[in-house]
XYZ file of C-alpha atoms in Angstrom:
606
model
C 0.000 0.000 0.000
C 1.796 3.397 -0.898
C 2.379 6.207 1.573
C 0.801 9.236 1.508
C 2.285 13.167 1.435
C 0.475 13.750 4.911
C 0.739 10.172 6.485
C 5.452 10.078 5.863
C 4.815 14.112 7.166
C 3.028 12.576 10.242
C 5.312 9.918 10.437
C 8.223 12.541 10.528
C 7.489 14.084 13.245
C 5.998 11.429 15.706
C 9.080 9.260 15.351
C 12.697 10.283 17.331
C 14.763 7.321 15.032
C 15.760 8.742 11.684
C 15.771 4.734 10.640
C 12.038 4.647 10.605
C 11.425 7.357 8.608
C 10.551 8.032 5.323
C 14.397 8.930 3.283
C 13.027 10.399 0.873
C 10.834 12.661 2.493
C 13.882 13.137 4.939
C 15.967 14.116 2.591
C 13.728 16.727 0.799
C 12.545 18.284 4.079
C 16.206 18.904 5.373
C 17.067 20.614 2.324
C 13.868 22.693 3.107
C 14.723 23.572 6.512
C 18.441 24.643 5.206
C 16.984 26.664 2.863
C 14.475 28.524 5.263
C 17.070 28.837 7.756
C 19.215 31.018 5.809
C 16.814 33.118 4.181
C 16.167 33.427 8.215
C 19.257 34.519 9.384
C 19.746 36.549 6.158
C 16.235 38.937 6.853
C 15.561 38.176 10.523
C 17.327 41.115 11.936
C 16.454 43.906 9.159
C 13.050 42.379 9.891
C 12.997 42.929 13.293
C 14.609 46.713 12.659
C 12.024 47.382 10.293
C 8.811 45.775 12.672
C 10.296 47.887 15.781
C 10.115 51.176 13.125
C 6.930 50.195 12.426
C 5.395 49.901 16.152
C 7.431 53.060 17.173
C 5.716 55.091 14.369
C 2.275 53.486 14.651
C 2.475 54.363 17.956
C 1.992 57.881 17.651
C -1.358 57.071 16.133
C -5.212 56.971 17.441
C -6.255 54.378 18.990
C -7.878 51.554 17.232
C -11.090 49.621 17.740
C -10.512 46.439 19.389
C -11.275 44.419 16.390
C -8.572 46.794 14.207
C -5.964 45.845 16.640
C -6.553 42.113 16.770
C -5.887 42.717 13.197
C -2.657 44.879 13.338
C 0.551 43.345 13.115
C 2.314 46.359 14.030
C 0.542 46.496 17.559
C 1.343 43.020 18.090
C 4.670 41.370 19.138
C 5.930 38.756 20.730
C 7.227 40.560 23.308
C 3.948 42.158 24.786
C 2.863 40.805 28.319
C -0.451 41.809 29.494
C -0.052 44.370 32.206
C 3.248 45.801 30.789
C 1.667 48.748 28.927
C 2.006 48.478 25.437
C -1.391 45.956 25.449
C -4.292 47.348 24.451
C -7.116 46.109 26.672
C -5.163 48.421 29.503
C -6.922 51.280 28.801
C -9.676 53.429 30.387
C -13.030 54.725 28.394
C -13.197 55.195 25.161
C -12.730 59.326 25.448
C -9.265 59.104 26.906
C -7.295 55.540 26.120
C -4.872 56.338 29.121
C -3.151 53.112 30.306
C -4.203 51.556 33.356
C -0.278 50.621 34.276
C 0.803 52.524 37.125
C 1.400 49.979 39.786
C 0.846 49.865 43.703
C 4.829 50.641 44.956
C 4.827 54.083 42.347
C 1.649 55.465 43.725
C 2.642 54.909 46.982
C 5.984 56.290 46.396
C 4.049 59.576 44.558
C 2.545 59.947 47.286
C 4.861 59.492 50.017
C 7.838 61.389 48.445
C 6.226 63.035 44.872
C 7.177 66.855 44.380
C 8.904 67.229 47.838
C 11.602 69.941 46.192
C 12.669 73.110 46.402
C 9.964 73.828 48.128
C 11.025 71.936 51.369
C 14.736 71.772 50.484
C 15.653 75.122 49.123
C 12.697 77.878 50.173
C 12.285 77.178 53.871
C 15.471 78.355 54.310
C 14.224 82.002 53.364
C 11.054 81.309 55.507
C 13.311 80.589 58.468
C 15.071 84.111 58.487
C 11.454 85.399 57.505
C 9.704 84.116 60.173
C 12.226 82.116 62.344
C 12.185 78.654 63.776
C 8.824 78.898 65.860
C 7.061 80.716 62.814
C 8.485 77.806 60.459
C 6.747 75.164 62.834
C 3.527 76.578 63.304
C 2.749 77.195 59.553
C 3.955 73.820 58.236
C 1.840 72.617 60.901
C -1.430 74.361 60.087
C -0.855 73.661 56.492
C -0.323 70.160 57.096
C -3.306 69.608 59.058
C -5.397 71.147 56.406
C -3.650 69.631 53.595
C -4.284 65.853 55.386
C -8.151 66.244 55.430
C -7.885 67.628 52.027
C -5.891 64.253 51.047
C -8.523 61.810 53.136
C -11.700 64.150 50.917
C -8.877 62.924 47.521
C -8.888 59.216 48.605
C -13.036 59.038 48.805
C -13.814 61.019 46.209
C -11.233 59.387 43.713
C -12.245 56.046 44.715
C -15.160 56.298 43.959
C -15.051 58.447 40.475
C -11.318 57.223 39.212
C -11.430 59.935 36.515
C -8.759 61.946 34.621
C -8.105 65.323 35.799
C -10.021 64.580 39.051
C -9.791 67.595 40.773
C -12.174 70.177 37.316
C -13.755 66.895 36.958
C -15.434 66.995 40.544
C -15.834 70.636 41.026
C -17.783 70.346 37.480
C -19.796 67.757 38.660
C -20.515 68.981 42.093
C -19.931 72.198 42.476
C -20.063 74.448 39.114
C -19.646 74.168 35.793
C -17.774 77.658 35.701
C -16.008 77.216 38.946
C -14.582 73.669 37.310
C -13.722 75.276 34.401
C -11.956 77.780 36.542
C -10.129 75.394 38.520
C -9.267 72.945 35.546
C -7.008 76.024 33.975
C -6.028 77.605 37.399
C -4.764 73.714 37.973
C -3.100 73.413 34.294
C -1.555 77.189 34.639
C 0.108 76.017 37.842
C 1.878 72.916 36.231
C 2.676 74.256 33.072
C 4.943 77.259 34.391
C 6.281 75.102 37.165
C 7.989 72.761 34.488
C 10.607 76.388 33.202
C 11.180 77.350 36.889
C 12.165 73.719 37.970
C 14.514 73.595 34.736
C 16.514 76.695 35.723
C 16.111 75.477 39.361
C 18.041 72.142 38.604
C 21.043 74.108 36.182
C 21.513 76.466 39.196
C 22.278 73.084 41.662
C 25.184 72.659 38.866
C 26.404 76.204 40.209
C 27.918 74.700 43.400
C 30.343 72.523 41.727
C 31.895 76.060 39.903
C 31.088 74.838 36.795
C 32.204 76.656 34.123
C 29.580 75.598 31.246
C 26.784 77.470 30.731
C 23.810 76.925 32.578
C 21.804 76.571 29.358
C 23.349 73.612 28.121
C 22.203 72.014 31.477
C 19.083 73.631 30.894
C 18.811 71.916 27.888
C 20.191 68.302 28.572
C 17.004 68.335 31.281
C 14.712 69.988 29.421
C 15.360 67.156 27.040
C 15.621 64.665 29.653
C 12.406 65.392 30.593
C 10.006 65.083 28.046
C 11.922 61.990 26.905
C 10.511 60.325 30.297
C 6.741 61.885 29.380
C 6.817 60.420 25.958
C 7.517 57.034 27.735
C 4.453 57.315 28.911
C 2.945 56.435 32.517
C 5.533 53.886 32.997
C 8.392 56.404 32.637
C 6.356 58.885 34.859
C 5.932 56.096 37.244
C 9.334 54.719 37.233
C 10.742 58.100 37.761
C 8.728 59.231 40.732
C 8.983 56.039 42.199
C 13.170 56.482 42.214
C 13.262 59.929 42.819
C 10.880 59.249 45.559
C 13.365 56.509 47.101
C 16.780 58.915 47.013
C 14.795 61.533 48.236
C 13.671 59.390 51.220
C 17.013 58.183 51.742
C 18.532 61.669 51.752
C 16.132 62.908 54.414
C 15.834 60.000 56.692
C 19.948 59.936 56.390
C 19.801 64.211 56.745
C 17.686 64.077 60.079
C 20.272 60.968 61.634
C 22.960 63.096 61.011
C 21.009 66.581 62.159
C 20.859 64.491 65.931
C 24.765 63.891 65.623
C 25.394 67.704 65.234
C 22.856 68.630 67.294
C 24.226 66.925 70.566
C 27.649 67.693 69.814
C 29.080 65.874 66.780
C 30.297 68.664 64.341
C 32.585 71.467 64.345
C 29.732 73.565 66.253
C 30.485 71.415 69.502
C 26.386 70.852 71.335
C 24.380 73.177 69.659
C 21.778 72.264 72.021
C 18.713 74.931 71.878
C 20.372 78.125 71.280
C 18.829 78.838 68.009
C 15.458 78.823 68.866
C 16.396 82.498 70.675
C 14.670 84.219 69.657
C 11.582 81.961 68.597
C 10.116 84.155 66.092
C 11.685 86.549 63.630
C 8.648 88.947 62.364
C 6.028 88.737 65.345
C 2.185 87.666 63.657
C 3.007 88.633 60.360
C 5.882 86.556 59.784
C 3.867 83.592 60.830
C 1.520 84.735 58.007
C 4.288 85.263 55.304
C 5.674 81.547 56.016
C 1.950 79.919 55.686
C 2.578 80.749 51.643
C 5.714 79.338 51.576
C 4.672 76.270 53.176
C 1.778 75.658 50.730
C 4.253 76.155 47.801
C 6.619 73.324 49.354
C 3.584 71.205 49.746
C 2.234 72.090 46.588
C 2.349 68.515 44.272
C 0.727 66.483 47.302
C -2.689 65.978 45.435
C -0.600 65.227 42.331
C -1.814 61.264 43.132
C -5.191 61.510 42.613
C -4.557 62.353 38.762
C -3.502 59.102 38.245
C -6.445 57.630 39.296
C -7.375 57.173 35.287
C -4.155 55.343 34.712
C -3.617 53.475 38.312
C -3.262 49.357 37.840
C -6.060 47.447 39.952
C -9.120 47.703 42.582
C -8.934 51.790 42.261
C -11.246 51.492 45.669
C -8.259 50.195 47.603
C -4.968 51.539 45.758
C -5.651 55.049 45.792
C -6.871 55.388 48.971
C -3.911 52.922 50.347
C -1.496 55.090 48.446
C -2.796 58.351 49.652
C -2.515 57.085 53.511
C 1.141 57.412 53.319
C 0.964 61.386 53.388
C 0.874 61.099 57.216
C 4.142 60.109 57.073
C 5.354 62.282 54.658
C 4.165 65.435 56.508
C 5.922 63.832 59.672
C 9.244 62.563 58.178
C 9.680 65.022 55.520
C 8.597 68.311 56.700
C 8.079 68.184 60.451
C 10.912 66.129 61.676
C 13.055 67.760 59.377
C 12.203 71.365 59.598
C 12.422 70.961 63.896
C 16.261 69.616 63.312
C 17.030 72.543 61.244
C 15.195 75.189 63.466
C 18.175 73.894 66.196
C 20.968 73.204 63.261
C 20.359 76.683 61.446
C 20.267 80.065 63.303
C 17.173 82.146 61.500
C 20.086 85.406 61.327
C 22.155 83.279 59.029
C 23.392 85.858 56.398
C 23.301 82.726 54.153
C 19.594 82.263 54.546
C 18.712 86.051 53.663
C 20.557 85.750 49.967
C 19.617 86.740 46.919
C 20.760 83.891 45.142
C 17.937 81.623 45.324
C 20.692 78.583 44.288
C 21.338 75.590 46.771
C 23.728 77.316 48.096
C 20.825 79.284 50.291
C 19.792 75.599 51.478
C 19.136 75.327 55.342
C 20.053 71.950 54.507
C 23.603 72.056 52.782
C 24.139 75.343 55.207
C 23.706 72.819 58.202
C 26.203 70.145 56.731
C 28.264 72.818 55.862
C 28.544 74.491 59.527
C 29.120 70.579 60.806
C 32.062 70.686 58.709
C 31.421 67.561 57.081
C 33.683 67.169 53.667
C 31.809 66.365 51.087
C 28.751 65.601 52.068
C 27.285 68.908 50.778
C 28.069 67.760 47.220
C 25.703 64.677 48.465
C 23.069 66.452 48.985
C 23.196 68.602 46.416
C 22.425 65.744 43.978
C 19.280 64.515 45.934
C 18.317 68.458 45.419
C 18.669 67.598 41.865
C 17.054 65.017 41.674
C 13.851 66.390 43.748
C 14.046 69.734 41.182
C 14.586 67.094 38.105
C 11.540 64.795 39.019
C 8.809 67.709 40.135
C 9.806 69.055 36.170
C 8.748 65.171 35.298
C 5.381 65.696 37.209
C 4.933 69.359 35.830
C 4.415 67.804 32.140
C 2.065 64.850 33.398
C -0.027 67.040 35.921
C -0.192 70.104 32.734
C -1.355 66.825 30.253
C -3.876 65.065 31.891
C -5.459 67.909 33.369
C -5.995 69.565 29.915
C -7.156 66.162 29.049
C -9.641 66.108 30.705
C -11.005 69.930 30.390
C -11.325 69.159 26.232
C -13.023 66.193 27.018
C -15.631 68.332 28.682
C -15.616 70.866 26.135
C -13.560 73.472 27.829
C -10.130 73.116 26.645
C -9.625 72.936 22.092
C -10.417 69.593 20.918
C -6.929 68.683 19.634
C -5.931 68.458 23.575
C -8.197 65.308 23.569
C -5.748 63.514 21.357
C -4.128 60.444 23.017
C -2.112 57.968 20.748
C -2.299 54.150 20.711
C 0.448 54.151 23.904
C -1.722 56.269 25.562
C 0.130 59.286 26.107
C -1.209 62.532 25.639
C 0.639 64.325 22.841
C -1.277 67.201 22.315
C -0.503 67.989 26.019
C 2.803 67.135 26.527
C 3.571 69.418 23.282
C 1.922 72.475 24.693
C 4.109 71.721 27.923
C 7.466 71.372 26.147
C 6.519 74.955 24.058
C 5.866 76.508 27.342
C 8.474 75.261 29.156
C 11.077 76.472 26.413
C 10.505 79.401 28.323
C 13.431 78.140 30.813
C 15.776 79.321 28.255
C 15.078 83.038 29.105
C 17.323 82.340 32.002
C 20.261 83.586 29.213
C 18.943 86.943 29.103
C 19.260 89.868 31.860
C 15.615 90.129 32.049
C 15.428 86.639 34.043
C 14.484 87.456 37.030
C 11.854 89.610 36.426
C 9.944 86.784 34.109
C 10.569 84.149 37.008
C 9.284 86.591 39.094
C 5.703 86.672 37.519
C 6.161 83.130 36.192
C 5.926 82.569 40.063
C 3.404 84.593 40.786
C 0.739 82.879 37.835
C 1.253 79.712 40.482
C 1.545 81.399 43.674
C -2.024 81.198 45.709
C -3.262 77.935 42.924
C -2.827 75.220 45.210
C -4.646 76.852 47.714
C -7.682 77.265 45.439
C -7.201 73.507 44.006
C -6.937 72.596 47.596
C -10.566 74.323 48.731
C -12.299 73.069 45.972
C -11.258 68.942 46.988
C -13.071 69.660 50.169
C -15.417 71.621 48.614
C -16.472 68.803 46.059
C -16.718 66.075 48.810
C -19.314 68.278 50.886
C -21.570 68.629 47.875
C -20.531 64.976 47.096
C -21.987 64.086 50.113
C -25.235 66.900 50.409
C -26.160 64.705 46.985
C -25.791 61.282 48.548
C -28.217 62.706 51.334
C -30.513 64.563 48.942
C -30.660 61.837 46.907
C -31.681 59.544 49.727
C -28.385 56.875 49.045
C -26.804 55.799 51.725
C -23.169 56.328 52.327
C -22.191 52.514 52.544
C -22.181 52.316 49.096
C -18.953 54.771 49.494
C -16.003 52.255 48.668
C -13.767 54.490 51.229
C -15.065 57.303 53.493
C -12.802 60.251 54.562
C -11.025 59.429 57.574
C -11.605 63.080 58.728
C -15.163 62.703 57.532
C -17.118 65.562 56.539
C -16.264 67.776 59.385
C -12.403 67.570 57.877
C -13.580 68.354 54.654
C -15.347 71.877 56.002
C -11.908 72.594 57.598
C -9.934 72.211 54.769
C -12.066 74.315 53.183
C -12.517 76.895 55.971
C -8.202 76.920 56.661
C -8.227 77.108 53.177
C -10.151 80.663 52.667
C -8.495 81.915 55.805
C -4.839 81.460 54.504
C -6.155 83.363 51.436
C -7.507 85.827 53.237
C -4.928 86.414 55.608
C -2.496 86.363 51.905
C -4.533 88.607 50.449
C -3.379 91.567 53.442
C 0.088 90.178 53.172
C 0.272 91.227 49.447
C -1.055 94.469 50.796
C 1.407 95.097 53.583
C 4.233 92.863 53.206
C 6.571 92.076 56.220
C 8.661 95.840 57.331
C 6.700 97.495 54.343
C 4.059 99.932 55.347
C 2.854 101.596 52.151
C 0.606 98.966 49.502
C 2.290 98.545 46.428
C 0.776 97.377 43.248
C 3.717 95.156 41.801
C 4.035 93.419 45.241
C 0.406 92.662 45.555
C 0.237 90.835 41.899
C 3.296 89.167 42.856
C 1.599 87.172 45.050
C -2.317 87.927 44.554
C -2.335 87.175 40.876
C -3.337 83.423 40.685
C -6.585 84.617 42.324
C -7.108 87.279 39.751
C -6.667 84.831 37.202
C -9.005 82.248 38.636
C -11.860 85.023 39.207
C -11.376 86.259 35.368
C -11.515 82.756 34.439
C -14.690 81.715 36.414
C -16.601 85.221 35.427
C -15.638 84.904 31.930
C -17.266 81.191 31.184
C -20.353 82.521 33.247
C -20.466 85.398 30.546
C -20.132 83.137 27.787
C -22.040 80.201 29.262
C -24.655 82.403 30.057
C -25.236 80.328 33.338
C -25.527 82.385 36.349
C -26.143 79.615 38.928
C -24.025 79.707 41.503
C -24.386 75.688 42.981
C -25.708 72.984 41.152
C -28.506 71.832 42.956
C -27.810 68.563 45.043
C -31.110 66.959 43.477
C -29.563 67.561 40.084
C -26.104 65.947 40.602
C -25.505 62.949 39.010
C -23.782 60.905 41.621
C -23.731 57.201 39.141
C -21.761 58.465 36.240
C -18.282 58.132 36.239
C -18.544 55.896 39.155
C -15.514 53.017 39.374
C -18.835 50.323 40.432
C -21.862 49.239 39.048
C -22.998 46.976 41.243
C -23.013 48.780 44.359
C -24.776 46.160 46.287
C -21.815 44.107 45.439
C -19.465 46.636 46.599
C -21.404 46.888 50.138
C -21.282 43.384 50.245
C -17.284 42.977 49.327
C -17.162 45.647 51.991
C -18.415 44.139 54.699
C -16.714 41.500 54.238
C -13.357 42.969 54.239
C -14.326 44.833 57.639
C -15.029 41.586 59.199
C -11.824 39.958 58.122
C -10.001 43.012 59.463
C -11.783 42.853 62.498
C -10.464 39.502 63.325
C -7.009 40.436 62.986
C -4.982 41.536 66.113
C -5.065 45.064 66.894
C -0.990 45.969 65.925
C -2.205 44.949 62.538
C -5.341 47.511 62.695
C -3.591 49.952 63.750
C -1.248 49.599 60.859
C -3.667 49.046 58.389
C -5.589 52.606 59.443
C -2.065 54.644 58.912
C -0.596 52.904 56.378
């Protein structure tokens, strides 16, 4: 009986002894597979060159419709894992295809350590002479206390509306239209001039080397550096905070060992002891006052975590709020452990501290290693300064995209900011960032500082605003739920501070820019008002009204508060099934009942 084509091909390949084979068939095959194997090696790698061109162009594209990229070979490789990113099931709605990639350990370490920069490490040193070391204490303090509630109003309103561009998005949806609108570009204003200062910032840390290149080049090589990491998309954003985050850590955690050393003794200085806290205060009231603004700017970044609610990987119910517990301790171990030690390290009379130069070198920080008269350590330091500068630039072009984002989707931002490509970065955004931020390279002309200076004051009062309107949001959030008659166990996660810390984050909140808003008047030893110095620091809120009345006028829509009847309290919520949610709930409270209480106590601070 003869053998068939198919039955010797079968036969090939179940048998392991080349004697009970077909030769013939044998013979032709390996001559096939020699063949095929060097046309292989031959093409393989300009085929892989050419595939990789492909995917890195298509990438810049829209997104296509499922079906389109089951069929696209250029989307596909054999490389993709689900999860990693470049998949395309990981994406939100259909209106903005961000990528749901940003994992547990990066929003934790946004959180924890995300934008703590010049702020902290540079500026309180000129809030110490302003104000001195008691002064410096109380208004980190009263910010922070504020600024926590305001975090714990973040994690409930976030987990249950994951949304890009939360903070428009809610005060649209439950407070104003107008005021949203308002507080979407007051938001997007603050990020998108933060990204030029931060650049000049970081080529002034080069300064204390005595470099002699130009600080443009360096202004350049970051500027570069940094939208390189944006066009990586989430998982460059993510990566980067979630280093940055770590040196940072470790430089403050290893600062305040050492500040205990020199404290009791361990430097040059001999025991320092208490003697700088004489006198307490530098400016009486007022310079209390003038160091609350200074201590919003270095906290300033600390909501940045609930914009990545859109793009966060998992149960958003549990991440977000999980992540956004760890601000606790970076109020404690950041700011107010670290700002006591230098109040005893640093007198407030330091000529050093009262500089013009606004470079590291006016650091309370490298000015208290520097009096211990520890050798290079200073240079250290200087590099985790760098780095902190470097990655609040990386979140200045992520907070400025997806906030934008989100106002076109709603119609109040040009349509062409809506425009996210298949890798789920937002192009149109990040371009308008990298324009703006060329601005950096005015620091080559003698007309510098006077740009920085109103560069500066566009973002001065905005976090307090975007701040007050968090809390804001959750009270009407919650007025709805009540109006509405739906009860508040179908809240994933409720406010830790409740509703009570929600009206005083708002109250602090209109208090500090109250008590601003006579600062800019009289500033501290000036007695006669002076128009330049009150837009220094008054103009964000000039902005934000102009803003606000200006879509009212256009709008035509002269209602103050949406009614709480009319908000709609279902759409854009992370859960359908709510009666599954209570359910999932309640059983997660009993489980964590039945733990032992070290672990409870844990679990409610971290």
């Amino acid at each position: 009986m003869s053998t068939t084509f198919s039955e010797k091909l079968t036969k090939a390949f179940e048998t392991s002894d080349p004697k009970t084979s077909d030769l013939s068939y044998s013979s032709e095959s390996s001559s096939s597979a020699a063949n095929n194997n060097n046309s292989s090696s031959s093409s393989s790698s300009g085929g892989k060159l050419n595939n990789s061109w492909r995917n890195f162009k298509d990438s810049f594209k829209p997104p296509a419709s499922n079906s389109q990229i089951l069929r696209d070979s250029d989307l596909e490789s054999n490389t993709d894992k689900p999860g990693d990113g470049n998949d395309a099931s990981a994406t939100t709605r259909e209106g903005a295809p961000l990528k749901q990639t940003l994992k547990k350990r990066q929003l934790q370490m946004i959180a924890l350590g995300g934008c703590v920069g010049s702020g902290l490490l540079v500026a309180s040193g000129l809030a110490l002479g302003t104000g001195g070391p008691a002064s410096l204490l109380i208004a980190w303090a009263i910010v922070s206390s504020f600024l926590y509630c305001t975090m714990q109003s973040l994690a409930e309103l976030s987990s249950c509306f994951p949304v890009s561009g939360s903070f428009a998005t809610y005060s649209i949806k439950f407070i104003d239209p107008s005021w949203g609108f308002a507080m979407g570009w007051n938001y997007a204003l603050f990020w998108v001039v933060v990204l030029p200062l931060e650049l000049v910032a970081s080529s002034m840390t080069i300064k204390f080397w005595n470099s002699d290149i130009n600080s443009v080049a360096w202004v350049a090589i970051f500027y570069v550096l940094i939208i390189f990491l944006n066009l990586c998309g989430n998982k460059g954003f993510g990566e980067t905070e979630f280093v940055a985050s770590v040196i940072k850590l470790l430089g403050i955690v290893g600062f305040d060992i050492l500040a205990i050393v020199l404290i009791c003794g361990g430097g040059d200085q001999g025991y320092i002891g208490g003697k700088n806290w004489h006198p307490p205060f530098a400016s009486g009231v007022k310079g209390v006052i003038s160091v609350l603004l200074t201590a919003t700017y270095s906290l300033a970044g600390t909501e940045l975590v609930g914009l990545t609610s859109a793009e966060s990987a998992g149960d958003a119910r549990k991440t977000l709020p999980k992540a956004i517990k760890q601000v606790v301790w970076r109020i404690l171990i950041f700011y107010m452990l670290s700002l006591t030690l230098i109040g005893f390290l640093v007198n407030a009379k330091e000529p050093q501290l009262a500089s013009d130069d606004s470079s590291v070198s006016t650091s309370p920080f490298v000015i208290a290693i520097q009096q211990g008269g520890i050798k290079g350590l200073p240079s250290v330091f200087n590099v985790v300064i760098m780095v902190a500068l470097l990655a609040i630039g990386n979140s200045a072009v992520y907070g400025f995209s997806r906030t934008v984002l989100a106002l076109a989707e709603q119609g109040l931002a040009p349509k062409i900011l809506t425009y996210v490509d298949r890798k789920g970065r937002p192009l149109a955004g990040i371009a308008v960032s990298a324009i703006v931020g060329l601005l950096s390279f005015v620091s080559a002309s003698k007309y510098e500082n006077e740009v920085f200076s109103w560069l500066v004051a566009l973002s001065g009062l905005s976090t307090l605003f975007t701040w007050g309107s968090i809390n804001a949001a959750l009270i009407r959030f919650r007025q709805a739920m009540r109006a509405q008659n739906r009860s508040i166990d179908y809240i994933p996660y409720k406010s830790s501070t409740g509703v009570l810390g929600a009206y005083y984050g708002l109250i602090m909140n209109i208090v500090v820019l109250a008590l601003q808003f006579w600062l800019a008047l009289y500033p501290v030893g000036v007695k006669k008002p002076l128009a330049k110095t009150f837009f220094e620091t008054y103009l964000a809120a000039v902005i934000v009204l102009a803003f606000y009345i200006g879509h009212k006028i256009w709008t035509k829509n002269w209602i103050l508060l949406i009614k709480t009847e009319d908000i709609d309290i279902d759409q854009g919520r992370s859960d359908v099934d709510m009666d599954m949610i209570v359910q999932q709930i309640a059983e997660e409270r009993a489980a964590l009942a039945a733990k032992p209480l070290y672990y409870r106590i844990y679990n409610f601070w971290c």
